[in-house]
Amino acid sequence: MARYMRWLGEARGRRFDSYDDLWAWSVDDLEGFWGSVWEHLGVIAHRPYARVLERSLSGNRVEGARWFTGAELNYAEHALRRRDDHPAVVFTNEAGASATLTYAELAQRTAEAAAGLRRIGVGKGDAVVGYLPNVPEAVVAALAAASIGAVWSCCPPEFGAPSVIDRFAQLEPKVLLGVDGYTYAGRRFDATAGLREV
């Protein structure tokens, strides 16, 4: 917050004596505040926004408002901007096994997964779904799909095949990613039958 406030003073000539003053500005001038946040964070847009805020017919309320209209961006690009050796994903399963992916490793694995998806014909607007537990591979798959403009949806195997089929059928997925087993409530479960059904 201090860095942002310093930046506002230097880049925009807006100085605030306290957090309360900043907060008052943030709620009085929504467009000015959120436009400055966009700029300060260095949001990468493939198409810039036309307006920060289009208010709804309800007047000054933000319910139904549209933010950053016209902008086109890819959140995977933002999640993968950092390429250093700091932890990006820290995982521990129920059995106590843990794994850490650095930002550099996450970017590399995501690029490899995205290349694999492209090789099998996945493109912008296609749906990629995962029948996966909460594991680092699910994060990689989600970012890989998003990085090429594909739609991502994921359900854990403990949901059971019928509810997963109902959910995924709405998307008409081009690719299904899954696991052969998972641990839940301290027990190991085979997921191959459910995966075949899905």
Tab-separated table of C-alpha atoms in Angstrom:
chain	number	residue	atom	x	y	z
A	1	MET	CA	0.000	0.000	0.000
A	2	ALA	CA	2.849	2.368	0.845
A	3	ARG	CA	4.451	1.640	-2.541
A	4	TYR	CA	1.178	2.377	-4.333
A	5	MET	CA	0.689	5.613	-2.375
A	6	ARG	CA	4.263	6.677	-3.202
A	7	TRP	CA	3.651	5.861	-6.869
A	8	LEU	CA	0.432	7.921	-6.867
A	9	GLY	CA	2.399	10.909	-5.618
A	10	GLU	CA	5.206	10.508	-8.139
A	11	ALA	CA	3.254	9.413	-11.232
A	12	ARG	CA	-0.060	11.147	-10.724
A	13	GLY	CA	0.702	13.995	-8.336
A	14	ARG	CA	-1.869	12.604	-5.894
A	15	ARG	CA	-0.689	12.671	-2.319
A	16	PHE	CA	-2.561	11.345	0.682
A	17	ASP	CA	-1.691	11.976	4.302
A	18	SER	CA	-3.296	8.780	5.532
A	19	TYR	CA	-4.878	5.528	4.488
A	20	ASP	CA	-8.285	7.048	5.345
A	21	ASP	CA	-7.672	9.823	2.803
A	22	LEU	CA	-6.741	7.250	0.158
A	23	TRP	CA	-9.827	5.199	0.997
A	24	ALA	CA	-12.087	8.268	0.701
A	25	TRP	CA	-10.676	8.985	-2.766
A	26	SER	CA	-11.056	5.330	-3.783
A	27	VAL	CA	-14.799	5.369	-3.085
A	28	ASP	CA	-15.462	8.931	-4.296
A	29	ASP	CA	-13.615	8.558	-7.612
A	30	LEU	CA	-14.003	4.918	-8.615
A	31	GLU	CA	-12.772	5.483	-12.159
A	32	GLY	CA	-9.719	7.461	-11.074
A	33	PHE	CA	-8.808	4.986	-8.356
A	34	TRP	CA	-9.259	1.784	-10.373
A	35	GLY	CA	-7.624	3.296	-13.457
A	36	SER	CA	-4.596	4.114	-11.318
A	37	VAL	CA	-4.529	0.585	-9.870
A	38	TRP	CA	-4.547	-0.842	-13.421
A	39	GLU	CA	-1.636	1.416	-14.372
A	40	HIS	CA	0.328	0.849	-11.157
A	41	LEU	CA	0.067	-2.933	-11.453
A	42	GLY	CA	1.220	-2.823	-15.068
A	43	VAL	CA	-1.743	-4.759	-16.420
A	44	ILE	CA	-0.929	-6.053	-19.885
A	45	ALA	CA	-3.890	-5.635	-22.204
A	46	HIS	CA	-3.966	-6.947	-25.745
A	47	ARG	CA	-6.741	-4.441	-26.335
A	48	PRO	CA	-6.972	-1.383	-24.056
A	49	TYR	CA	-10.097	-0.534	-22.142
A	50	ALA	CA	-12.431	2.134	-23.470
A	51	ARG	CA	-13.771	3.060	-20.049
A	52	VAL	CA	-12.822	2.076	-16.527
A	53	LEU	CA	-16.434	1.895	-15.398
A	54	GLU	CA	-19.816	1.798	-17.089
A	55	ARG	CA	-22.399	2.248	-14.410
A	56	SER	CA	-25.670	0.391	-14.528
A	57	LEU	CA	-29.070	1.999	-14.631
A	58	SER	CA	-29.090	1.857	-10.830
A	59	GLY	CA	-27.139	5.103	-10.744
A	60	ASN	CA	-24.068	5.349	-8.558
A	61	ARG	CA	-24.176	1.763	-7.356
A	62	VAL	CA	-21.680	-0.743	-8.701
A	63	GLU	CA	-24.096	-3.672	-8.913
A	64	GLY	CA	-24.481	-4.461	-12.591
A	65	ALA	CA	-21.642	-2.130	-13.552
A	66	ARG	CA	-19.113	-3.164	-16.177
A	67	TRP	CA	-15.416	-2.651	-15.464
A	68	PHE	CA	-12.636	-1.935	-17.968
A	69	THR	CA	-14.979	-2.346	-20.929
A	70	GLY	CA	-13.333	-3.295	-24.184
A	71	ALA	CA	-10.131	-4.531	-22.556
A	72	GLU	CA	-8.795	-7.895	-23.560
A	73	LEU	CA	-6.221	-9.583	-21.359
A	74	ASN	CA	-5.028	-13.010	-20.374
A	75	TYR	CA	-4.709	-13.733	-16.669
A	76	ALA	CA	-2.239	-16.562	-17.326
A	77	GLU	CA	0.122	-14.006	-18.832
A	78	HIS	CA	-0.045	-12.060	-15.578
A	79	ALA	CA	0.310	-15.113	-13.346
A	80	LEU	CA	3.402	-16.171	-15.291
A	81	ARG	CA	5.127	-12.777	-15.591
A	82	ARG	CA	7.485	-13.587	-12.794
A	83	ARG	CA	10.208	-16.090	-13.813
A	84	ASP	CA	12.388	-16.394	-10.733
A	85	ASP	CA	13.109	-19.109	-8.188
A	86	HIS	CA	10.639	-17.927	-5.552
A	87	PRO	CA	7.831	-20.379	-4.698
A	88	ALA	CA	4.743	-19.992	-6.892
A	89	VAL	CA	2.860	-23.160	-5.919
A	90	VAL	CA	3.320	-24.889	-2.582
A	91	PHE	CA	1.485	-28.184	-2.215
A	92	THR	CA	1.064	-30.689	0.600
A	93	ASN	CA	-1.224	-33.680	0.283
A	94	GLU	CA	-3.078	-35.511	3.038
A	95	ALA	CA	-0.257	-38.021	3.421
A	96	GLY	CA	2.182	-35.190	4.124
A	97	ALA	CA	4.058	-35.334	0.819
A	98	SER	CA	4.866	-31.871	-0.414
A	99	ALA	CA	6.045	-30.206	-3.582
A	100	THR	CA	6.990	-26.683	-4.560
A	101	LEU	CA	7.023	-25.157	-8.018
A	102	THR	CA	9.008	-21.979	-8.491
A	103	TYR	CA	7.737	-19.261	-10.799
A	104	ALA	CA	10.321	-20.364	-13.373
A	105	GLU	CA	9.223	-24.006	-13.124
A	106	LEU	CA	5.558	-23.054	-13.292
A	107	ALA	CA	6.176	-21.001	-16.437
A	108	GLN	CA	8.157	-23.837	-18.045
A	109	ARG	CA	5.589	-26.531	-17.246
A	110	THR	CA	2.759	-24.288	-18.372
A	111	ALA	CA	4.504	-23.601	-21.695
A	112	GLU	CA	5.059	-27.336	-22.219
A	113	ALA	CA	1.431	-28.153	-21.408
A	114	ALA	CA	0.169	-25.341	-23.664
A	115	ALA	CA	2.346	-26.643	-26.513
A	116	GLY	CA	0.885	-30.115	-25.977
A	117	LEU	CA	-2.659	-28.753	-26.061
A	118	ARG	CA	-1.913	-26.839	-29.269
A	119	ARG	CA	-0.389	-29.964	-30.852
A	120	ILE	CA	-3.655	-31.835	-30.396
A	121	GLY	CA	-5.656	-28.974	-31.872
A	122	VAL	CA	-6.831	-26.987	-28.857
A	123	GLY	CA	-7.265	-23.316	-29.627
A	124	LYS	CA	-8.971	-20.150	-28.492
A	125	GLY	CA	-12.505	-20.791	-27.266
A	126	ASP	CA	-12.137	-24.578	-26.986
A	127	ALA	CA	-12.931	-26.162	-23.630
A	128	VAL	CA	-10.340	-28.105	-21.663
A	129	VAL	CA	-11.622	-29.872	-18.561
A	130	GLY	CA	-9.896	-31.590	-15.686
A	131	TYR	CA	-11.125	-34.485	-13.573
A	132	LEU	CA	-8.386	-33.671	-11.098
A	133	PRO	CA	-7.793	-33.227	-7.382
A	134	ASN	CA	-6.197	-30.042	-6.055
A	135	VAL	CA	-2.653	-30.782	-7.198
A	136	PRO	CA	0.035	-28.654	-8.878
A	137	GLU	CA	-0.775	-30.282	-12.220
A	138	ALA	CA	-4.275	-28.774	-12.038
A	139	VAL	CA	-2.744	-25.301	-11.689
A	140	VAL	CA	-0.456	-25.974	-14.664
A	141	ALA	CA	-3.371	-27.250	-16.764
A	142	ALA	CA	-5.552	-24.250	-15.894
A	143	LEU	CA	-2.806	-21.782	-16.794
A	144	ALA	CA	-1.930	-23.690	-19.979
A	145	ALA	CA	-5.538	-23.624	-21.152
A	146	ALA	CA	-5.921	-19.938	-20.295
A	147	SER	CA	-2.624	-19.025	-21.948
A	148	ILE	CA	-3.949	-20.173	-25.335
A	149	GLY	CA	-7.401	-18.683	-24.818
A	150	ALA	CA	-9.154	-21.948	-24.045
A	151	VAL	CA	-11.901	-22.292	-21.461
A	152	TRP	CA	-10.931	-24.240	-18.318
A	153	SER	CA	-13.151	-26.120	-15.905
A	154	CYS	CA	-12.194	-28.640	-13.265
A	155	CYS	CA	-13.968	-31.015	-10.891
A	156	PRO	CA	-12.357	-33.242	-8.276
A	157	PRO	CA	-12.752	-37.012	-8.711
A	158	GLU	CA	-14.599	-37.318	-5.402
A	159	PHE	CA	-17.566	-35.532	-7.027
A	160	GLY	CA	-18.474	-38.756	-8.802
A	161	ALA	CA	-18.909	-39.264	-12.525
A	162	PRO	CA	-22.635	-38.381	-12.964
A	163	SER	CA	-22.343	-34.860	-11.512
A	164	VAL	CA	-19.084	-34.251	-13.380
A	165	ILE	CA	-20.640	-35.385	-16.669
A	166	ASP	CA	-23.561	-32.978	-16.142
A	167	ARG	CA	-21.185	-30.104	-15.492
A	168	PHE	CA	-18.710	-30.823	-18.290
A	169	ALA	CA	-21.368	-31.633	-20.923
A	170	GLN	CA	-22.427	-27.979	-20.924
A	171	LEU	CA	-18.961	-27.038	-22.165
A	172	GLU	CA	-18.566	-29.663	-24.901
A	173	PRO	CA	-14.891	-30.158	-24.004
A	174	LYS	CA	-12.268	-30.897	-26.599
A	175	VAL	CA	-9.889	-32.405	-24.027
A	176	LEU	CA	-10.320	-34.187	-20.704
A	177	LEU	CA	-7.358	-34.388	-18.329
A	178	GLY	CA	-7.568	-36.825	-15.447
A	179	VAL	CA	-5.801	-38.878	-12.813
A	180	ASP	CA	-5.898	-42.584	-12.095
A	181	GLY	CA	-6.326	-42.103	-8.363
A	182	TYR	CA	-6.471	-39.686	-5.461
A	183	THR	CA	-6.383	-39.539	-1.681
A	184	TYR	CA	-9.416	-38.339	0.235
A	185	ALA	CA	-10.058	-38.420	3.984
A	186	GLY	CA	-6.882	-40.423	4.458
A	187	ARG	CA	-7.807	-43.189	2.002
A	188	ARG	CA	-6.519	-43.900	-1.490
A	189	PHE	CA	-9.191	-44.178	-4.193
A	190	ASP	CA	-8.927	-45.524	-7.731
A	191	ALA	CA	-10.327	-43.011	-10.225
A	192	THR	CA	-9.957	-45.018	-13.428
A	193	ALA	CA	-13.565	-46.253	-13.561
A	194	GLY	CA	-14.927	-42.743	-13.012
A	195	LEU	CA	-12.495	-41.313	-15.541
A	196	ARG	CA	-13.611	-43.862	-18.145
A	197	GLU	CA	-17.253	-42.979	-17.456
A	198	VAL	CA	-16.612	-39.260	-17.768
